[in-house]
XYZ file of C-alpha atoms in Angstrom:
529
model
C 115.138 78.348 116.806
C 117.980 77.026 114.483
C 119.329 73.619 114.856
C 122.651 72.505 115.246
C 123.103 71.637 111.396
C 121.640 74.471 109.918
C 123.747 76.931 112.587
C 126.854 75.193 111.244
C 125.772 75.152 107.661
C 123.941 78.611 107.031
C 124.957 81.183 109.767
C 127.671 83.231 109.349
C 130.461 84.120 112.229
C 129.624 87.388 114.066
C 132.110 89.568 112.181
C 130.522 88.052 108.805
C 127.269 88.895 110.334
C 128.128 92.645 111.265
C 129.521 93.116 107.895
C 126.469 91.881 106.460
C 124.305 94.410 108.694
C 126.590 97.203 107.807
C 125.993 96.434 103.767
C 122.368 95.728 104.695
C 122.071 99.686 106.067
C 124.051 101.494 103.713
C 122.223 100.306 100.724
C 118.896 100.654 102.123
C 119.934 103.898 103.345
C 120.848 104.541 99.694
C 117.661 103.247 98.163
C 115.782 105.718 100.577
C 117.709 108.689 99.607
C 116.914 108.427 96.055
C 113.395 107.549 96.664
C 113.637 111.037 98.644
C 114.695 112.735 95.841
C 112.453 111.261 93.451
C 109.662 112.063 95.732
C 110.624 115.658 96.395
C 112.095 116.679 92.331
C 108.891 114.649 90.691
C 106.675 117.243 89.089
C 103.273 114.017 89.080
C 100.554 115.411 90.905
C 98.536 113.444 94.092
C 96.572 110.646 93.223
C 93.025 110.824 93.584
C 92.971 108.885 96.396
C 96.608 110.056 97.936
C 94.490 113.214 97.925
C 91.326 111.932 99.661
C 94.068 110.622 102.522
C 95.452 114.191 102.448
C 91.378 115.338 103.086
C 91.281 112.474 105.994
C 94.294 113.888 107.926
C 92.288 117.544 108.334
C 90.068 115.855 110.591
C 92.035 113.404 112.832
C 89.660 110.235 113.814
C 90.044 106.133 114.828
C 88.743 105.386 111.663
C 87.186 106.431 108.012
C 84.482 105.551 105.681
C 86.539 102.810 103.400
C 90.265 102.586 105.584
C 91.577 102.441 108.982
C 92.885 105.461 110.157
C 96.430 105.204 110.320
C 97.640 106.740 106.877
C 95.864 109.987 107.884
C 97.888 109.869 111.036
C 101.217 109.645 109.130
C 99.906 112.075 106.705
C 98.909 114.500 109.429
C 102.462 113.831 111.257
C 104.302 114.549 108.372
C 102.047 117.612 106.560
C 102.607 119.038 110.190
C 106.196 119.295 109.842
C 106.988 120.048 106.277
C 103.684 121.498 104.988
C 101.053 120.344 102.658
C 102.957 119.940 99.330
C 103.247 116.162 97.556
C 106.485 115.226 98.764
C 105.588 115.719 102.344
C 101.794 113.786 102.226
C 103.959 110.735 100.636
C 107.059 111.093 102.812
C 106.173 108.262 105.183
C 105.612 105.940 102.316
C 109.399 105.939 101.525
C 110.982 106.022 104.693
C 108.207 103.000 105.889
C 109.529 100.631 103.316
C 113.045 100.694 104.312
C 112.466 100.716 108.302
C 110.862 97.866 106.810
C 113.729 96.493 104.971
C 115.835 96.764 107.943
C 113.289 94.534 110.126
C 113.330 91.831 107.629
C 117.003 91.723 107.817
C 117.032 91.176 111.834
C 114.041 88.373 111.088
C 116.385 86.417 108.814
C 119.413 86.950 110.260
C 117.790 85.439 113.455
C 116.039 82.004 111.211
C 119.093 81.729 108.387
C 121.845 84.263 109.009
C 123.448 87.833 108.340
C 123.707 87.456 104.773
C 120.423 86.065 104.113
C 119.249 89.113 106.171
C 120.982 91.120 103.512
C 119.602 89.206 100.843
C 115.885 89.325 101.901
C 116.315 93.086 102.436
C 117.490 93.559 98.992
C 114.511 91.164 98.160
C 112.274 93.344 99.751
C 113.568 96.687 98.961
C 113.690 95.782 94.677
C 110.363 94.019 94.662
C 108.282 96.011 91.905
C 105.564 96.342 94.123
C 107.350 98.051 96.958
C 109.244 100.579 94.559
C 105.669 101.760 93.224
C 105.214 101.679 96.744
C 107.375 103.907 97.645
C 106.804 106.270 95.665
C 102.748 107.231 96.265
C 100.971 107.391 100.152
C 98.726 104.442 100.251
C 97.991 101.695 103.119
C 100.580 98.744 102.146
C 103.497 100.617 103.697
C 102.374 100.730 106.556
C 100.657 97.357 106.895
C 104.123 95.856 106.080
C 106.269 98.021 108.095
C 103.427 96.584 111.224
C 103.957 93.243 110.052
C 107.177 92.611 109.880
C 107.498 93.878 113.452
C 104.725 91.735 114.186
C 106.964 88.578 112.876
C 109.733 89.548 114.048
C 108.630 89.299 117.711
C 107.093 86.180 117.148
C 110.519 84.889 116.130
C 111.942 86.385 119.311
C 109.597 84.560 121.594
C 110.907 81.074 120.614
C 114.004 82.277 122.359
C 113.605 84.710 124.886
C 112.873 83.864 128.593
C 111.204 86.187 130.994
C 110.674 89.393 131.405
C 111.874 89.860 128.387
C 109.550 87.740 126.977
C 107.003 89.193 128.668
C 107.423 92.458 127.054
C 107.863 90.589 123.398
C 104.400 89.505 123.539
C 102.898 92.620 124.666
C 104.845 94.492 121.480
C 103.271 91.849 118.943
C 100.160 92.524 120.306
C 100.549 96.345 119.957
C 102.259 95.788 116.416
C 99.882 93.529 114.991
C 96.689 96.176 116.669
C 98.779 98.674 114.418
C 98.347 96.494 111.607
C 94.967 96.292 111.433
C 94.220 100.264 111.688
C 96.812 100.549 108.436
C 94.954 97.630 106.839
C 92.613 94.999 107.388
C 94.307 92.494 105.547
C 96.530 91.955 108.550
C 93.631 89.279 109.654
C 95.907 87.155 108.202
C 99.079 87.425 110.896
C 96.427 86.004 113.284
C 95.346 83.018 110.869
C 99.024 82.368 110.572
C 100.072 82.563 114.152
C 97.037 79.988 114.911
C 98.020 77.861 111.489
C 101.460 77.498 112.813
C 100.592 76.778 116.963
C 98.351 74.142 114.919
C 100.827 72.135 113.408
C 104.446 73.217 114.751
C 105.415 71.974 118.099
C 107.927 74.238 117.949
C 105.488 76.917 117.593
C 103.349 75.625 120.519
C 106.335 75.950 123.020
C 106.700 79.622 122.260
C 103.672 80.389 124.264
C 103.165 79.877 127.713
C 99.792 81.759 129.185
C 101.378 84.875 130.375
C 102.555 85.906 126.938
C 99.372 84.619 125.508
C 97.419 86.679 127.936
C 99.660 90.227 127.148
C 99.596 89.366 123.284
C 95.602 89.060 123.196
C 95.684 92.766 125.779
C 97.836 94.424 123.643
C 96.322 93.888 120.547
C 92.438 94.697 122.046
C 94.025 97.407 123.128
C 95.460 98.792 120.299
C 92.678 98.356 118.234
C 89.666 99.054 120.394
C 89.108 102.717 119.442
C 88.892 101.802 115.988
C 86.524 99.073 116.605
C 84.477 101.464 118.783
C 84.428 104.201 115.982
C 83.210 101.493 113.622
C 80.453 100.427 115.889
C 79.160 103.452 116.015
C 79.197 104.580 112.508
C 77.461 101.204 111.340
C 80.600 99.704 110.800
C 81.267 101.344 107.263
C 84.651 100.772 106.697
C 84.059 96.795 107.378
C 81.123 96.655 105.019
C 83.196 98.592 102.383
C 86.145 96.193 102.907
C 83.871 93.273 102.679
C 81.726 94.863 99.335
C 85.490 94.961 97.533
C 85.519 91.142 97.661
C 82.231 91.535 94.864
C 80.789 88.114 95.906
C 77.292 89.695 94.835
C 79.038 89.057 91.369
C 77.248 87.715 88.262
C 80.572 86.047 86.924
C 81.718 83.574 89.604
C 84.467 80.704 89.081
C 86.401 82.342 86.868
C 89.748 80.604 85.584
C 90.885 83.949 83.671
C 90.581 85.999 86.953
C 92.846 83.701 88.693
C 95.566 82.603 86.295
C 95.873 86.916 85.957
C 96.173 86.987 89.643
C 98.823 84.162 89.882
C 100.552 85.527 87.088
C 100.681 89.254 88.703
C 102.760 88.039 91.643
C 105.395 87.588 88.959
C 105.206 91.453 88.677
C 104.479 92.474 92.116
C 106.984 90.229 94.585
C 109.464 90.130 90.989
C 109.656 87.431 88.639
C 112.931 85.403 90.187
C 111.393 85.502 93.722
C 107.816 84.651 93.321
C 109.345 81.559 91.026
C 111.403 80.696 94.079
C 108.529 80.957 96.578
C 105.957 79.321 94.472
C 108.489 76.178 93.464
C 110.299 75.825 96.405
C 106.752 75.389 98.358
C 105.802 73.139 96.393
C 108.845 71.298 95.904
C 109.925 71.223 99.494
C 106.580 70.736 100.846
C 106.372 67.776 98.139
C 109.901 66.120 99.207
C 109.160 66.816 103.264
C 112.219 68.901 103.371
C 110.905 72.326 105.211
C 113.295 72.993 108.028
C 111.161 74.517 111.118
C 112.359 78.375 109.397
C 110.487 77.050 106.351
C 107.631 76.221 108.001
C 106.924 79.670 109.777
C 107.688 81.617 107.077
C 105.685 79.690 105.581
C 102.871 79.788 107.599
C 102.818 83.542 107.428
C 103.298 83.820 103.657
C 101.038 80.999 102.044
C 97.598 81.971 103.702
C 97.388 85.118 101.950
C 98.020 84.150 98.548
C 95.876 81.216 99.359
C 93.139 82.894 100.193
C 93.423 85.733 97.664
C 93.584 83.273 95.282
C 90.445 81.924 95.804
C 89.138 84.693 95.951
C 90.326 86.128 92.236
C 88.891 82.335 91.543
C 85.631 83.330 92.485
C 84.993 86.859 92.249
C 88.041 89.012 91.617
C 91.030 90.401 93.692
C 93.551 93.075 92.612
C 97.415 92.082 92.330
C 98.122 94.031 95.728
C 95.854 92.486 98.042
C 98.055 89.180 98.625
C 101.012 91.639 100.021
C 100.424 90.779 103.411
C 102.553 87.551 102.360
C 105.649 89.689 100.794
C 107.089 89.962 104.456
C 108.146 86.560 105.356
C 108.134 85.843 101.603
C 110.981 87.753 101.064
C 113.162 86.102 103.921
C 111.894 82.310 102.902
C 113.061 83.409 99.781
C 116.280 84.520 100.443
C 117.039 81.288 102.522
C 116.153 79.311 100.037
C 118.489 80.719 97.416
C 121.554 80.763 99.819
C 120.689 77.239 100.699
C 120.519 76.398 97.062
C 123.937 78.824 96.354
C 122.212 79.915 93.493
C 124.683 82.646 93.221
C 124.163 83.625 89.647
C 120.360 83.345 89.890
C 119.989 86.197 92.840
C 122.834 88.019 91.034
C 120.435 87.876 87.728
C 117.210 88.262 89.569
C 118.148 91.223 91.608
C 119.730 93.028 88.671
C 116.447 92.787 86.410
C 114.323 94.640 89.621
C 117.271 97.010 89.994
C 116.506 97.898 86.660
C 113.442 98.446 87.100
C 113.666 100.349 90.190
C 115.937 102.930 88.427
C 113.688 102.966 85.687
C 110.640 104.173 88.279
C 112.722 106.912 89.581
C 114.110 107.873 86.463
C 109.746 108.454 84.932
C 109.149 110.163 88.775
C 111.892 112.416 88.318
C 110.981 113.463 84.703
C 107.353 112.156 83.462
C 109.245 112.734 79.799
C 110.713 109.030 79.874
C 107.482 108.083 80.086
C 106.250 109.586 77.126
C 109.245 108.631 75.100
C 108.816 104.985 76.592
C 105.054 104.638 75.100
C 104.121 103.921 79.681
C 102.028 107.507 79.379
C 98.549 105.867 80.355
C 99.750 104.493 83.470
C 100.684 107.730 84.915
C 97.686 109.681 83.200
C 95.897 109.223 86.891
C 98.869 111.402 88.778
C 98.649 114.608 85.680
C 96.487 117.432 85.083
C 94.492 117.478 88.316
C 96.047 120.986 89.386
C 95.005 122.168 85.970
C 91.018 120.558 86.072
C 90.851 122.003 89.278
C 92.240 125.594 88.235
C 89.419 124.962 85.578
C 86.547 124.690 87.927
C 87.924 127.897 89.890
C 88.089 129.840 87.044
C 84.204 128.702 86.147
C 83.055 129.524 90.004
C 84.740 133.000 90.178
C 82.921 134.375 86.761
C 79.792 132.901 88.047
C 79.819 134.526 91.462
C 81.321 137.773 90.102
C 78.483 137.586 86.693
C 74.986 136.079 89.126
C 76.403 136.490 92.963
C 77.311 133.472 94.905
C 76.826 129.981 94.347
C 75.865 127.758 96.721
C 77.987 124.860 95.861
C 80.198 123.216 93.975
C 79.089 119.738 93.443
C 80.892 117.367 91.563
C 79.551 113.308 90.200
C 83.030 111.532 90.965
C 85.224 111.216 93.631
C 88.338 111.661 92.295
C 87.437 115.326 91.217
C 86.050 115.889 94.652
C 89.219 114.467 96.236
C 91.641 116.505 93.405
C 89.439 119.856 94.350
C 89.852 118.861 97.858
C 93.440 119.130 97.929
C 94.701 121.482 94.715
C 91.634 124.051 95.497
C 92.748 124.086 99.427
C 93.967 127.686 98.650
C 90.300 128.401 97.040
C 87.785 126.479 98.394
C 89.011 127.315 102.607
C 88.401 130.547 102.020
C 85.873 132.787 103.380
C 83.182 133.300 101.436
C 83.885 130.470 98.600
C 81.659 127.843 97.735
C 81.342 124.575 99.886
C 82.180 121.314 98.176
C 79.938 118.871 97.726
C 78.982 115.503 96.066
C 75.968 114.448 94.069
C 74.807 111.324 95.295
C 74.098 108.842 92.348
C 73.040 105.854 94.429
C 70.318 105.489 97.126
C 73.151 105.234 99.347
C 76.938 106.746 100.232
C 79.856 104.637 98.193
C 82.652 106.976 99.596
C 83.182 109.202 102.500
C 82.582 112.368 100.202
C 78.904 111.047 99.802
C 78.599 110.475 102.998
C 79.695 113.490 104.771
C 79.305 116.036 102.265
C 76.191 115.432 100.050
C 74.200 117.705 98.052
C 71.083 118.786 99.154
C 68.088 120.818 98.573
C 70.293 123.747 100.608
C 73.120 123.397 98.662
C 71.647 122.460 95.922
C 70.101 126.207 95.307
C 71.980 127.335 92.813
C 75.545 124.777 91.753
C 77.902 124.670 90.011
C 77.953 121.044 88.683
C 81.134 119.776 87.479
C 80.759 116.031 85.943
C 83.819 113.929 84.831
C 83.714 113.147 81.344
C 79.581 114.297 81.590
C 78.939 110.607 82.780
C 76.372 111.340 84.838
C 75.147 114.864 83.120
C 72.017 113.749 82.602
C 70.758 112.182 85.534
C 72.286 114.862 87.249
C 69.782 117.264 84.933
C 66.876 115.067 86.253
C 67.757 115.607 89.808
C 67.438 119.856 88.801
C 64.764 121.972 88.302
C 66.553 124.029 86.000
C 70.656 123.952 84.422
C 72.882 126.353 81.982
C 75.605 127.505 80.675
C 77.022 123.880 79.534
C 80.961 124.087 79.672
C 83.072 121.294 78.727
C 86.924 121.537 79.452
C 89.471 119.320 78.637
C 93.167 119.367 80.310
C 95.826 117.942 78.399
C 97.555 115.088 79.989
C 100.061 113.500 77.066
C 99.900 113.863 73.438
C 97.106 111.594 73.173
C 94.712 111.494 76.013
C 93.081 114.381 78.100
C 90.690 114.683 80.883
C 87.165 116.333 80.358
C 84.593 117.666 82.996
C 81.415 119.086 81.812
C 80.609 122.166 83.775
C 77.237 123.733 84.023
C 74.990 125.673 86.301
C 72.091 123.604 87.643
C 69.229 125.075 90.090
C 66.711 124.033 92.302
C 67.946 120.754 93.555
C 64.768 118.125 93.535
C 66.652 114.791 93.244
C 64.157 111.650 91.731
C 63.945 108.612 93.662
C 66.272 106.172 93.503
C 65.206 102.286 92.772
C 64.522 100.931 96.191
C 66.170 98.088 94.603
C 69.141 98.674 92.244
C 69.451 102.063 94.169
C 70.120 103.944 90.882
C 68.158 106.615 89.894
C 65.269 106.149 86.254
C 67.421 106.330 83.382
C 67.001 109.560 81.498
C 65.557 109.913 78.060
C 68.729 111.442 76.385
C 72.568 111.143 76.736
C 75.094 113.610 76.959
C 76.590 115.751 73.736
């Protein structure tokens, strides 16, 4: 895999090597502890959406309406052992990320050596991105934790021999399958691997047709079931994943959208690194100085912000969905700076993303340094949903104890369905209580709530509507025969903002016909008080 040179000039002696391993595991073994505690002290409340993957992992299946199934799996696996509190739906998130960091240390210790592996693990394990990471239950941990397993195989074939190969190829397959049900952005592992056989001889000599043949099995394998729940539910969560890319958007070729995308990867990969990557690319690529290391890594890392580029360029794309790249981004990194003995610059770089890091834990641990620190609105999405949801509770007990049972409780947004979900488990699973449900705004599902539980004419008798921020109160009135008893409650999130959700009684549930084009419902003649 290595030369001669770079064996002499960049790998370090085994004992060197072990040490390096040793340091490598004892401070991501730190890191995770105190993203343990964090996770398990912090008083912030699930995430809408942390909460909708809680609501997934009820109902175990090989695939859901906008994700791949495998963060209800973790969230089933590890709900099943400690319960259904916060800590436990986000515990894979935590440990994830630094099995991860641990894999990218064997990838570069195998391309550059045992203290680059050390290096791009602390890489990894600072990057802003990854400590929000860790800290919530979303789809990037596990994408990366399959991805890096994925690469690291593929680095093993170049120099294993069969059987052993053999097997190799067969574990890529089944690691990069597991990619794709965490996230669908590992599509770009495959563009990579056939990028690099492409223009690498080195790459091309890896392969021989058994491994090819295992590889391809594996992966079918693996991600078959998913592909056969898709087919047969009109393959929603690839039309939802291909609707987020917004190329039915008015505002195409946008400069702004792109230079704010470039200029996130500063935040989300850390300001040091993503310099390094970005320059170095360029600057190697420019002088024809990439060492065969370089050019995997680079192969793996480059397509995804490539692409996402291009796509922020002409439509949008959020900061997160180049991650895919992060993997072998940290290692090329890494190898680059020890290559470079920029001592002083890794020292400096890793310090300011240590900083940060502790600062993260320090707001999860007590939401009050975020308050002090002026940061309150970008936590206001994780506070108060325990206390809107107690609100709607209250409002359906007096009703059914005042006028007898409702027969819903329908709500216009799905983060309030996904909140009541989840904090009204206790409430709504009882006997007796009222179903949850969704109004449907559009001619046609946007979310799994829509889609498996909408309102209807049954449920629709007699509900209790519950409408964030009354958005949507009045076409919601249209859809109604008949509403009362107008409520509007407002939870208290910091000293400035709160959260507000009209409730209201509506009856006789006769919803207008939505625009067989736009889809939206005729625009009512008043607006909301």
């Amino acid at each position: 895999m290595r030369s001669a040179t770079q064996t002499s000039e960049i790998s370090a002696p085994p004992p060197a090597e072990s040490r390096a391993w040793r340091l490598t595991l004892m401070m991501v073994g730190g890191l995770t502890i105190l993203r343990l505690i964090a996770l398990f002290t912090t008083p912030l409340e699930l995430y809408p959406d942390e909460a909708q993957y809680w609501l997934w992992s009820r109902e175990l299946a090989f695939g859901y309406f906008s994700k791949p199934p495998m963060i209800a799996w973790l969230i089933w696996l590890t709900t099943h052992i400690g319960g259904d509190a916060e800590p436990w739906v986000r515990l894979s998130a935590a440990l994830l990320h630094g099995a991860t960091a641990l894999v990218i240390h064997r990838i570069a210790r195998n391309l550059y050596g045992g203290w680059a592996g050390l290096l791009a693990a602390a890489i990894y394990s600072l990057m802003p991105g990854v400590v929000l990471s860790s800290g919530l239950i979303a789809t990037d941990a596990p994408l990366l934790f399959f991805l890096s397993l994925t690469i690291w195989a593929y680095v093993a074939l170049a120099v294993e021999t069969a059987p052993r190969r053999y097997f190799i190829a067969a574990g890529m397959g089944a690691a990069l399958g597991c990619a794709f049900l965490s996230k669908y952005a590992a599509i770009y592992v495959l563009g990579s691997i056939v990028i690099h056989f492409a223009i690498s001889k080195e790459a091309r000599k890896r392969w021989c047709p058994a491994a090819a043949v295992l590889f391809v099995t594996a992966f079918i394998l693996t991600l078959a079931p998913n592909f056969a729940w898709n087919a047969s539910h009109h393959f929603s969560t690839v039309k939802h994943t291909a609707a987020n890319a917004n190329w039915g958007s008015h505002t195409l070729f946008n400069f702004r959208e792109l230079i704010e995308f470039v200029g996130s990867q500063f935040g989300v990969f850390g300001p040091l690194p993503f310099a390094v990557l970005l320059g170095g690319a360029i600057w190697l690529g420019a002088k024809k100085r990439l060492t065969s290391p370089d050019l995997l890594l680079l192969c793996f890392s480059a397509p995804p912000l490539i692409i996402v580029a291009g796509e922020a360029f002409v439509s949008r794309a959020n900061a997160n969905w180049a991650g895919a790249a992060f993997v072998a981004g940290s290692v090329l990194t890494a190898g680059w700076l020890l290559r470079w003995n920029a001592r002083r610059w890794m020292i400096g770089g890793l310090a300011v993303q240590a900083v940060f890091a502790a600062f993260f834990i320090a707001c999860m641990i007590s939401p009050k340094v975020v308050d002090a620190t002026g940061l309150s609105n970008g936590f206001k999405r994780v506070r108060g949903w325990d206390q809107t949801v107690q609100a709607i509770i209250e409002r359906s007990r007096e009703e059914t104890a005042l006028r007898g049972p409702l027969s819903a409780v329908a709500m216009d947004d799905r983060f309030v369905y996904n909140a009541a979900a989840y904090y009204g488990r206790d409430y709504f699973g009882q006997p007796g209580a009222p179903p949850l449900r969704m109004w449907v705004h559009e001619a046609y599902a946007q979310n799994q709530a829509e889609a498996e539980t909408p309102l209807d004419a049954h449920y629709g008798r007699r509900a209790l509507i519950v409408s964030l921020e009354g958005g949507y109160r009045p076409e919601i009135e249209q859809d109604f025969k008949a509403h009362s008893g107008l409520q509007i409650a407002r939870v208290r999130l910091d000293k400035k903002r709160s959260r507000r959700v009209d409730l209201f009684i509506a009856e006789g549930f006769a919803p207008l016909p939505r625009d067989p084009i736009t889809g939206l419902p005729p625009q009512p003649q008043h607006q909301p008080k």
